[in-house]
mmCIF file of C-alpha atoms in Angstrom:
data_model
loop_
_atom_site.group_PDB
_atom_site.id
_atom_site.type_symbol
_atom_site.label_atom_id
_atom_site.label_comp_id
_atom_site.label_asym_id
_atom_site.label_seq_id
_atom_site.Cartn_x
_atom_site.Cartn_y
_atom_site.Cartn_z
ATOM 1 C CA GLY I 21 149.070 -45.327 172.535
ATOM 2 C CA GLN I 22 149.090 -42.320 169.938
ATOM 3 C CA ASN I 23 146.921 -39.131 169.849
ATOM 4 C CA ILE I 24 148.075 -35.596 168.382
ATOM 5 C CA ASP I 25 145.709 -32.277 169.872
ATOM 6 C CA GLN I 26 144.976 -29.188 168.083
ATOM 7 C CA PRO I 27 143.053 -26.407 168.835
ATOM 8 C CA THR I 28 139.445 -26.917 167.309
ATOM 9 C CA GLU I 29 138.686 -23.620 165.968
ATOM 10 C CA MET I 30 140.451 -20.357 165.971
ATOM 11 C CA THR I 31 140.004 -16.625 165.367
ATOM 12 C CA ALA I 32 142.032 -14.094 163.909
ATOM 13 C CA THR I 33 141.962 -10.867 162.309
ATOM 14 C CA GLU I 34 143.100 -9.920 158.593
ATOM 15 C CA GLY I 35 146.778 -8.491 159.261
ATOM 16 C CA ALA I 36 147.275 -10.019 162.228
ATOM 17 C CA ILE I 37 149.993 -13.020 163.523
ATOM 18 C CA VAL I 38 147.867 -16.448 164.060
ATOM 19 C CA GLN I 39 149.911 -19.434 165.743
ATOM 20 C CA ILE I 40 148.206 -22.911 165.687
ATOM 21 C CA ASN I 41 149.579 -25.279 168.375
ATOM 22 C CA CYS I 42 149.974 -28.732 167.965
ATOM 23 C CA THR I 43 150.762 -31.436 170.636
ATOM 24 C CA TYR I 44 151.335 -35.015 169.878
ATOM 25 C CA GLN I 45 152.160 -38.835 171.083
ATOM 26 C CA THR I 46 153.144 -41.152 168.897
ATOM 27 C CA SER I 47 154.479 -44.371 168.655
ATOM 28 C CA GLY I 48 158.066 -43.467 166.995
ATOM 29 C CA PHE I 49 158.113 -40.488 165.133
ATOM 30 C CA ASN I 50 159.981 -39.553 161.731
ATOM 31 C CA GLY I 51 158.510 -35.739 161.072
ATOM 32 C CA LEU I 52 155.771 -33.620 161.350
ATOM 33 C CA PHE I 53 153.860 -32.144 158.755
ATOM 34 C CA TRP I 54 151.249 -29.137 158.645
ATOM 35 C CA TYR I 55 148.921 -28.879 155.927
ATOM 36 C CA GLN I 56 146.640 -26.496 154.532
ATOM 37 C CA GLN I 57 142.734 -27.752 153.568
ATOM 38 C CA HIS I 58 139.724 -25.210 151.931
ATOM 39 C CA ALA I 59 136.352 -26.908 152.967
ATOM 40 C CA GLY I 60 135.604 -29.363 150.176
ATOM 41 C CA GLU I 61 139.239 -29.475 148.716
ATOM 42 C CA ALA I 62 142.792 -32.088 148.922
ATOM 43 C CA PRO I 63 145.389 -31.044 151.829
ATOM 44 C CA THR I 64 148.000 -29.128 150.917
ATOM 45 C CA PHE I 65 151.597 -28.790 152.440
ATOM 46 C CA LEU I 66 152.790 -26.382 154.035
ATOM 47 C CA SER I 67 155.578 -27.202 155.657
ATOM 48 C CA TYR I 68 157.762 -30.445 156.875
ATOM 49 C CA ASN I 69 160.198 -30.367 160.684
ATOM 50 C CA VAL I 70 162.151 -32.722 161.670
ATOM 51 C CA LEU I 71 164.823 -31.445 163.329
ATOM 52 C CA ASP I 72 164.047 -29.533 166.204
ATOM 53 C CA GLY I 73 163.629 -25.500 165.436
ATOM 54 C CA LEU I 74 161.835 -23.073 163.098
ATOM 55 C CA GLU I 75 161.274 -23.631 159.688
ATOM 56 C CA GLU I 76 160.163 -19.973 158.188
ATOM 57 C CA LYS I 77 158.696 -20.012 154.283
ATOM 58 C CA GLY I 78 157.377 -16.661 153.310
ATOM 59 C CA ARG I 79 154.349 -15.790 155.874
ATOM 60 C CA PHE I 80 154.381 -18.984 157.132
ATOM 61 C CA SER I 81 157.261 -20.850 159.814
ATOM 62 C CA SER I 82 156.834 -24.293 161.778
ATOM 63 C CA PHE I 83 158.362 -24.731 164.911
ATOM 64 C CA LEU I 84 159.032 -28.519 166.386
ATOM 65 C CA SER I 85 160.286 -29.508 169.857
ATOM 66 C CA ARG I 86 161.047 -33.001 169.991
ATOM 67 C CA SER I 87 161.520 -33.386 173.516
ATOM 68 C CA LYS I 88 158.033 -31.779 174.461
ATOM 69 C CA GLY I 89 156.403 -33.302 171.124
ATOM 70 C CA TYR I 90 155.635 -30.092 170.905
ATOM 71 C CA SER I 91 155.014 -27.821 167.680
ATOM 72 C CA TYR I 92 153.773 -24.364 165.989
ATOM 73 C CA LEU I 93 152.281 -23.312 162.661
ATOM 74 C CA LEU I 94 152.756 -19.277 162.595
ATOM 75 C CA LEU I 95 151.250 -17.481 160.396
ATOM 76 C CA LYS I 96 151.431 -14.221 160.029
ATOM 77 C CA GLU I 97 150.423 -10.700 158.089
ATOM 78 C CA LEU I 98 146.349 -12.483 157.566
ATOM 79 C CA GLN I 99 144.653 -12.836 154.921
ATOM 80 C CA MET I 100 140.869 -13.636 154.089
ATOM 81 C CA LYS I 101 142.147 -16.292 151.683
ATOM 82 C CA ASP I 102 144.173 -18.402 154.898
ATOM 83 C CA SER I 103 140.320 -19.081 156.083
ATOM 84 C CA ALA I 104 141.296 -23.069 156.215
ATOM 85 C CA SER I 105 141.602 -25.809 158.166
ATOM 86 C CA TYR I 106 145.259 -27.192 158.907
ATOM 87 C CA LEU I 107 146.219 -30.534 159.847
ATOM 88 C CA CYS I 108 149.151 -31.297 161.957
ATOM 89 C CA ALA I 109 150.777 -34.405 161.259
ATOM 90 C CA VAL I 110 153.076 -37.347 162.489
ATOM 91 C CA ARG I 111 155.220 -39.079 159.944
ATOM 92 C CA LYS I 112 155.891 -42.408 162.352
ATOM 93 C CA THR I 113 159.072 -44.606 161.841
ATOM 94 C CA GLY I 114 159.735 -47.521 160.275
ATOM 95 C CA GLY I 115 157.273 -47.308 157.464
ATOM 96 C CA PHE I 116 154.835 -44.970 155.337
ATOM 97 C CA LYS I 117 152.096 -44.350 157.914
ATOM 98 C CA THR I 118 151.373 -40.647 158.617
ATOM 99 C CA ILE I 119 148.872 -39.362 161.304
ATOM 100 C CA PHE I 120 146.657 -37.176 161.365
ATOM 101 C CA GLY I 121 145.112 -34.445 163.622
ATOM 102 C CA ALA I 122 141.839 -33.283 163.732
ATOM 103 C CA GLY I 123 142.570 -29.775 162.111
ATOM 104 C CA THR I 124 141.828 -26.313 163.700
ATOM 105 C CA ARG I 125 139.778 -24.351 161.651
ATOM 106 C CA LEU I 126 140.742 -20.810 161.437
ATOM 107 C CA PHE I 127 138.692 -17.908 160.327
ATOM 108 C CA VAL I 128 140.334 -14.515 159.450
ATOM 109 C CA LYS I 129 137.753 -11.926 159.927
ATOM 110 C CA ALA I 130 138.005 -7.894 157.991
ATOM 111 C CA ASP G 20 154.979 -30.492 138.236
ATOM 112 C CA THR G 21 152.899 -31.550 141.680
ATOM 113 C CA GLU G 22 149.508 -32.605 140.833
ATOM 114 C CA VAL G 23 147.781 -35.516 141.482
ATOM 115 C CA THR G 24 145.040 -36.069 139.268
ATOM 116 C CA GLN G 25 141.377 -37.955 140.487
ATOM 117 C CA THR G 26 138.559 -39.072 138.714
ATOM 118 C CA PRO G 27 135.385 -38.718 138.839
ATOM 119 C CA LYS G 28 135.275 -35.706 140.966
ATOM 120 C CA HIS G 29 132.162 -36.707 142.359
ATOM 121 C CA LEU G 30 130.210 -40.220 141.540
ATOM 122 C CA VAL G 31 126.896 -41.542 143.190
ATOM 123 C CA MET G 32 126.090 -45.395 143.446
ATOM 124 C CA GLY G 33 124.025 -47.493 144.699
ATOM 125 C CA MET G 34 124.984 -50.207 147.481
ATOM 126 C CA THR G 35 124.653 -53.214 144.813
ATOM 127 C CA ASN G 36 126.333 -50.857 141.882
ATOM 128 C CA LYS G 37 130.139 -51.891 141.133
ATOM 129 C CA LYS G 38 132.633 -48.457 140.817
ATOM 130 C CA SER G 39 136.282 -47.377 140.797
ATOM 131 C CA LEU G 40 137.689 -44.333 141.315
ATOM 132 C CA LYS G 41 141.002 -43.201 139.038
ATOM 133 C CA CYS G 42 144.343 -41.318 140.491
ATOM 134 C CA GLU G 43 147.351 -40.513 138.349
ATOM 135 C CA GLN G 44 150.706 -38.833 138.783
ATOM 136 C CA HIS G 45 153.671 -38.652 136.681
ATOM 137 C CA MET G 46 155.839 -36.912 139.291
ATOM 138 C CA GLY G 47 157.844 -40.055 138.969
ATOM 139 C CA HIS G 48 156.802 -41.061 143.180
ATOM 140 C CA ARG G 49 156.890 -44.738 143.934
ATOM 141 C CA ALA G 50 154.785 -44.914 146.639
ATOM 142 C CA MET G 51 150.927 -43.639 146.520
ATOM 143 C CA TYR G 52 148.291 -43.578 149.127
ATOM 144 C CA TRP G 53 144.460 -43.778 149.465
ATOM 145 C CA TYR G 54 142.527 -42.024 152.296
ATOM 146 C CA LYS G 55 139.116 -41.478 153.451
ATOM 147 C CA GLN G 56 137.761 -38.468 154.906
ATOM 148 C CA LYS G 57 134.282 -37.599 156.701
ATOM 149 C CA ALA G 58 133.746 -33.911 157.013
ATOM 150 C CA LYS G 59 135.109 -32.147 159.870
ATOM 151 C CA LYS G 60 137.447 -35.883 160.448
ATOM 152 C CA PRO G 61 140.863 -36.034 159.510
ATOM 153 C CA PRO G 62 142.292 -38.211 156.235
ATOM 154 C CA GLU G 63 141.812 -41.394 157.829
ATOM 155 C CA LEU G 64 145.084 -44.085 155.449
ATOM 156 C CA MET G 65 143.519 -46.878 153.786
ATOM 157 C CA PHE G 66 146.393 -48.360 151.623
ATOM 158 C CA VAL G 67 149.824 -47.671 150.346
ATOM 159 C CA TYR G 68 151.375 -48.623 147.710
ATOM 160 C CA SER G 69 155.618 -48.647 147.040
ATOM 161 C CA TYR G 70 157.255 -49.511 144.410
ATOM 162 C CA GLU G 71 153.724 -50.710 143.232
ATOM 163 C CA LYS G 72 153.787 -53.640 145.908
ATOM 164 C CA LEU G 73 150.829 -53.167 149.003
ATOM 165 C CA SER G 74 152.680 -51.775 151.852
ATOM 166 C CA ILE G 75 149.815 -51.597 153.635
ATOM 167 C CA ASN G 76 146.203 -52.500 154.506
ATOM 168 C CA GLU G 77 144.609 -50.628 157.334
ATOM 169 C CA SER G 78 142.131 -53.284 157.774
ATOM 170 C CA VAL G 79 139.865 -52.219 155.353
ATOM 171 C CA PRO G 80 136.901 -53.458 154.153
ATOM 172 C CA SER G 81 136.928 -55.813 151.813
ATOM 173 C CA ARG G 82 134.099 -53.828 149.672
ATOM 174 C CA PHE G 83 137.265 -51.787 148.925
ATOM 175 C CA SER G 84 139.866 -52.813 146.784
ATOM 176 C CA PRO G 85 142.951 -51.267 145.706
ATOM 177 C CA GLU G 86 145.178 -51.415 142.460
ATOM 178 C CA CYS G 87 148.413 -50.362 141.637
ATOM 179 C CA PRO G 88 148.688 -51.254 138.128
ATOM 180 C CA ASN G 89 152.139 -49.746 136.855
ATOM 181 C CA SER G 90 153.693 -46.566 138.788
ATOM 182 C CA SER G 91 151.435 -43.823 137.632
ATOM 183 C CA LEU G 92 148.752 -45.052 138.582
ATOM 184 C CA LEU G 93 146.607 -46.524 141.532
ATOM 185 C CA ASN G 94 142.886 -47.350 141.359
ATOM 186 C CA LEU G 95 140.125 -48.103 144.069
ATOM 187 C CA HIS G 96 137.537 -50.666 142.926
ATOM 188 C CA LEU G 97 134.017 -50.531 145.185
ATOM 189 C CA HIS G 98 131.571 -53.134 145.069
ATOM 190 C CA ALA G 99 128.913 -53.403 147.600
ATOM 191 C CA LEU G 100 129.030 -50.283 149.131
ATOM 192 C CA GLN G 101 127.068 -49.028 152.384
ATOM 193 C CA PRO G 102 125.744 -45.395 152.843
ATOM 194 C CA GLU G 103 128.701 -45.137 156.077
ATOM 195 C CA ASP G 104 131.207 -45.057 153.278
ATOM 196 C CA SER G 105 130.138 -41.880 152.516
ATOM 197 C CA ALA G 106 133.400 -39.633 151.879
ATOM 198 C CA LEU G 107 136.071 -37.786 150.461
ATOM 199 C CA TYR G 108 138.647 -39.932 149.026
ATOM 200 C CA LEU G 109 141.702 -39.094 148.761
ATOM 201 C CA CYS G 110 144.568 -40.095 146.672
ATOM 202 C CA ALA G 111 147.849 -38.460 147.036
ATOM 203 C CA SER G 112 151.557 -39.529 146.079
ATOM 204 C CA SER G 113 155.380 -39.298 147.733
ATOM 205 C CA GLN G 114 158.816 -40.030 146.912
ATOM 206 C CA PRO G 115 160.530 -41.831 149.617
ATOM 207 C CA ASP G 116 163.139 -39.746 150.514
ATOM 208 C CA LEU G 117 166.675 -42.501 150.290
ATOM 209 C CA LEU G 118 169.862 -40.320 151.650
ATOM 210 C CA ALA G 119 167.241 -38.809 154.713
ATOM 211 C CA GLY G 120 165.663 -41.259 155.303
ATOM 212 C CA ALA G 121 164.152 -43.590 153.145
ATOM 213 C CA PHE G 122 160.025 -41.929 154.956
ATOM 214 C CA ARG G 123 160.876 -38.682 155.211
ATOM 215 C CA ASP G 124 159.238 -37.778 152.084
ATOM 216 C CA THR G 125 156.027 -35.452 151.474
ATOM 217 C CA GLN G 126 153.006 -36.493 150.347
ATOM 218 C CA TYR G 127 151.220 -34.597 147.866
ATOM 219 C CA PHE G 128 147.448 -34.673 147.899
ATOM 220 C CA GLY G 129 144.886 -35.095 144.467
ATOM 221 C CA PRO G 130 140.949 -32.923 144.869
ATOM 222 C CA GLY G 131 139.780 -36.288 145.948
ATOM 223 C CA THR G 132 136.318 -37.639 144.845
ATOM 224 C CA ARG G 133 133.461 -37.189 146.556
ATOM 225 C CA LEU G 134 131.486 -40.207 147.505
ATOM 226 C CA THR G 135 127.829 -40.701 148.093
ATOM 227 C CA VAL G 136 126.652 -44.022 148.753
ATOM 228 C CA LEU G 137 122.921 -44.616 148.452
#
Protein backbone atom coordinates (compact mmCIF):
# COMPACT_ATOMS: atom_id res chain seq x y z
CA GLY A 1 0.00 0.00 0.00
CA GLN A 2 0.99 3.62 0.21
CA ASN A 3 1.12 5.75 3.29
CA ILE A 4 2.46 9.14 4.25
CA ASP A 5 2.61 10.00 7.95
CA GLN A 6 3.08 13.39 9.54
CA PRO A 7 2.26 14.66 13.03
CA THR A 8 -1.18 16.23 13.14
CA GLU A 9 -0.26 19.36 15.05
CA MET A 10 2.81 21.10 16.45
CA THR A 11 3.26 24.25 18.49
CA ALA A 12 6.43 26.34 18.63
CA THR A 13 7.52 29.74 19.85
CA GLU A 14 8.32 32.75 17.70
CA GLY A 15 12.05 32.90 16.94
CA ALA A 16 12.58 29.20 17.65
CA ILE A 17 13.37 26.27 15.35
CA VAL A 18 10.88 23.52 14.54
CA GLN A 19 11.30 20.24 12.69
CA ILE A 20 8.33 18.60 10.98
CA ASN A 21 8.85 14.93 10.18
CA CYS A 22 7.37 12.88 7.37
CA THR A 23 7.65 9.16 6.79
CA TYR A 24 6.41 7.49 3.66
CA GLN A 25 5.79 4.10 2.15
CA THR A 26 4.86 4.28 -1.51
CA SER A 27 5.02 2.01 -4.52
CA GLY A 28 7.63 3.95 -6.42
CA PHE A 29 9.38 7.19 -5.52
CA ASN A 30 10.34 10.08 -7.74
CA GLY A 31 10.84 12.91 -5.29
CA LEU A 32 9.34 14.46 -2.18
CA PHE A 33 7.77 17.89 -1.95
CA TRP A 34 6.93 20.15 0.95
CA TYR A 35 4.11 22.64 0.58
CA GLN A 36 2.81 25.32 2.94
CA GLN A 37 -0.92 25.93 3.09
CA HIS A 38 -2.63 28.70 5.03
CA ALA A 39 -6.25 28.07 5.98
CA GLY A 40 -8.56 28.46 2.99
CA GLU A 41 -5.71 29.11 0.59
CA ALA A 42 -3.85 27.07 -2.01
CA PRO A 43 -0.69 25.12 -1.19
CA THR A 44 2.51 26.97 -2.04
CA PHE A 45 5.71 25.15 -2.97
CA LEU A 46 8.52 25.15 -0.41
CA SER A 47 11.02 22.48 -1.40
CA TYR A 48 11.77 19.40 -3.45
CA ASN A 49 14.16 16.55 -2.63
CA VAL A 50 14.92 13.61 -4.87
CA LEU A 51 18.44 12.73 -3.65
CA ASP A 52 19.48 12.04 -0.06
CA GLY A 53 20.65 14.98 1.93
CA LEU A 54 19.77 18.46 3.01
CA GLU A 55 18.45 21.24 0.80
CA GLU A 56 18.60 24.71 2.32
CA LYS A 57 16.54 27.66 1.16
CA GLY A 58 16.64 30.66 3.46
CA ARG A 59 14.84 29.93 6.74
CA PHE A 60 13.57 26.62 5.38
CA SER A 61 15.55 23.39 4.94
CA SER A 62 14.39 19.96 3.87
CA PHE A 63 16.09 16.63 4.37
CA LEU A 64 15.55 13.29 2.68
CA SER A 65 16.66 9.73 3.40
CA ARG A 66 15.33 7.44 0.72
CA SER A 67 16.54 4.26 2.42
CA LYS A 68 14.58 5.16 5.55
CA GLY A 69 11.55 6.60 3.75
CA TYR A 70 11.99 9.73 5.83
CA SER A 71 12.03 13.46 5.33
CA TYR A 72 11.88 16.50 7.53
CA LEU A 73 11.22 20.19 7.05
CA LEU A 74 13.20 22.50 9.30
CA LEU A 75 11.94 26.02 9.92
CA LYS A 76 14.30 28.48 11.60
CA GLU A 77 13.66 31.88 13.19
CA LEU A 78 9.96 31.17 13.33
CA GLN A 79 7.58 34.00 12.58
CA MET A 80 3.89 34.28 13.37
CA LYS A 81 3.12 34.10 9.64
CA ASP A 82 4.60 30.60 9.59
CA SER A 83 1.46 29.36 11.33
CA ALA A 84 0.00 27.13 8.62
CA SER A 85 -0.35 23.53 7.54
CA TYR A 86 2.70 21.87 6.05
CA LEU A 87 2.05 19.13 3.53
CA CYS A 88 4.50 16.40 2.67
CA ALA A 89 3.88 14.95 -0.80
CA VAL A 90 5.51 12.09 -2.71
CA ARG A 91 5.69 11.94 -6.49
CA LYS A 92 5.35 8.38 -7.69
CA THR A 93 7.36 6.95 -10.55
CA GLY A 94 5.98 6.53 -14.01
CA GLY A 95 3.46 9.32 -14.05
CA PHE A 96 2.10 12.57 -12.75
CA LYS A 97 0.55 11.22 -9.58
CA THR A 98 1.53 12.94 -6.33
CA ILE A 99 0.31 11.59 -3.00
CA PHE A 100 -0.17 14.14 -0.23
CA GLY A 101 0.12 13.53 3.48
CA ALA A 102 -2.63 14.81 5.75
CA GLY A 103 -0.50 17.79 6.73
CA THR A 104 0.92 19.13 9.98
CA ARG A 105 -0.77 22.18 11.46
CA LEU A 106 1.89 24.41 12.97
CA PHE A 107 0.93 27.00 15.55
CA VAL A 108 3.51 29.70 16.27
CA LYS A 109 2.95 31.51 19.54
CA ALA A 110 4.48 34.75 20.75
CA ASP B 1 5.42 34.58 -13.17
CA THR B 2 4.31 31.50 -11.26
CA GLU B 3 0.62 32.34 -11.19
CA VAL B 4 -2.27 30.00 -11.72
CA THR B 5 -5.65 31.73 -11.71
CA GLN B 6 -9.02 30.18 -10.98
CA THR B 7 -12.55 31.48 -11.36
CA PRO B 8 -14.87 31.81 -9.63
CA LYS B 9 -13.43 32.07 -6.10
CA HIS B 10 -16.70 30.95 -4.58
CA LEU B 11 -19.61 29.04 -6.11
CA VAL B 12 -22.92 28.00 -4.62
CA MET B 13 -25.05 25.70 -6.71
CA GLY B 14 -28.07 23.48 -6.44
CA MET B 15 -28.03 19.79 -7.20
CA THR B 16 -29.75 20.33 -10.55
CA ASN B 17 -27.50 23.13 -11.76
CA LYS B 18 -24.78 23.00 -14.38
CA LYS B 19 -21.72 25.12 -13.73
CA SER B 20 -18.06 25.25 -14.75
CA LEU B 21 -14.83 25.98 -12.94
CA LYS B 22 -12.04 27.61 -14.90
CA CYS B 23 -8.28 27.54 -14.51
CA GLU B 24 -5.63 29.43 -16.47
CA GLN B 25 -1.85 29.56 -16.46
CA HIS B 26 0.62 31.38 -18.70
CA MET B 27 3.83 29.70 -17.57
CA GLY B 28 3.96 27.42 -20.60
CA HIS B 29 3.32 24.40 -18.42
CA ARG B 30 2.11 21.32 -20.30
CA ALA B 31 0.61 19.41 -17.38
CA MET B 32 -2.52 20.59 -15.58
CA TYR B 33 -4.33 19.05 -12.63
CA TRP B 34 -7.61 19.16 -10.76
CA TYR B 35 -7.61 18.36 -7.04
CA LYS B 36 -10.43 18.22 -4.52
CA GLN B 37 -9.72 19.20 -0.91
CA LYS B 38 -12.09 18.80 2.01
CA ALA B 39 -11.53 20.72 5.24
CA LYS B 40 -8.47 19.58 7.20
CA LYS B 41 -7.72 16.91 4.60
CA PRO B 42 -4.96 16.74 1.98
CA PRO B 43 -5.64 17.49 -1.68
CA GLU B 44 -6.93 14.47 -3.59
CA LEU B 45 -6.04 14.13 -7.24
CA MET B 46 -8.99 14.02 -9.64
CA PHE B 47 -7.62 14.52 -13.16
CA VAL B 48 -4.35 15.19 -14.94
CA TYR B 49 -3.94 16.54 -18.46
CA SER B 50 -0.59 16.18 -20.17
CA TYR B 51 -0.06 18.03 -23.43
CA GLU B 52 -3.83 18.63 -23.61
CA LYS B 53 -4.65 14.94 -23.36
CA LEU B 54 -6.32 13.33 -20.35
CA SER B 55 -3.58 11.34 -18.62
CA ILE B 56 -5.15 10.41 -15.29
CA ASN B 57 -8.76 10.05 -14.16
CA GLU B 58 -8.82 8.88 -10.56
CA SER B 59 -12.17 7.12 -10.93
CA VAL B 60 -14.00 10.40 -10.57
CA PRO B 61 -17.83 10.27 -10.93
CA SER B 62 -19.11 11.34 -14.32
CA ARG B 63 -20.90 14.34 -12.80
CA PHE B 64 -17.42 15.93 -12.98
CA SER B 65 -16.26 16.43 -16.55
CA PRO B 66 -12.83 17.94 -17.28
CA GLU B 67 -11.88 19.75 -20.44
CA CYS B 68 -8.57 21.15 -21.67
CA PRO B 69 -9.33 23.50 -24.60
CA ASN B 70 -5.68 24.53 -25.04
CA SER B 71 -2.37 24.40 -23.21
CA SER B 72 -3.24 27.37 -20.97
CA LEU B 73 -6.79 26.53 -19.97
CA LEU B 74 -8.41 23.82 -17.91
CA ASN B 75 -12.12 23.58 -17.15
CA LEU B 76 -14.13 21.39 -14.83
CA HIS B 77 -17.79 21.05 -15.81
CA LEU B 78 -20.16 20.23 -12.98
CA HIS B 79 -23.61 18.68 -13.30
CA ALA B 80 -26.00 17.07 -10.84
CA LEU B 81 -23.60 17.38 -7.92
CA GLN B 82 -24.29 16.13 -4.42
CA PRO B 83 -23.88 18.05 -1.15
CA GLU B 84 -20.88 15.85 -0.31
CA ASP B 85 -19.10 17.33 -3.35
CA SER B 86 -18.80 20.61 -1.47
CA ALA B 87 -15.07 21.27 -1.15
CA LEU B 88 -12.18 23.46 -2.26
CA TYR B 89 -11.30 22.63 -5.87
CA LEU B 90 -7.69 23.31 -6.68
CA CYS B 91 -6.08 23.59 -10.08
CA ALA B 92 -2.35 23.11 -10.50
CA SER B 93 0.12 23.14 -13.35
CA SER B 94 3.64 21.87 -13.89
CA GLN B 95 6.22 21.54 -16.61
CA PRO B 96 7.54 18.02 -17.03
CA ASP B 97 11.34 18.11 -16.79
CA LEU B 98 12.44 15.85 -19.59
CA LEU B 99 16.12 16.21 -18.69
CA ALA B 100 15.84 15.39 -15.00
CA GLY B 101 13.19 12.74 -15.47
CA ALA B 102 9.84 13.44 -17.02
CA PHE B 103 7.86 13.62 -13.81
CA ARG B 104 10.22 15.46 -11.46
CA ASP B 105 8.29 18.65 -11.83
CA THR B 106 6.94 21.08 -9.28
CA GLN B 107 3.22 21.76 -9.24
CA TYR B 108 2.04 25.33 -8.77
CA PHE B 109 -1.44 25.69 -7.36
CA GLY B 110 -4.13 28.24 -8.04
CA PRO B 111 -6.08 29.85 -5.18
CA GLY B 112 -8.95 27.40 -5.57
CA THR B 113 -12.71 27.60 -5.97
CA ARG B 114 -14.72 27.02 -2.83
CA LEU B 115 -17.78 25.09 -3.96
CA THR B 116 -20.95 24.66 -1.92
CA VAL B 117 -23.66 22.32 -3.19
CA LEU B 118 -27.06 22.84 -1.62
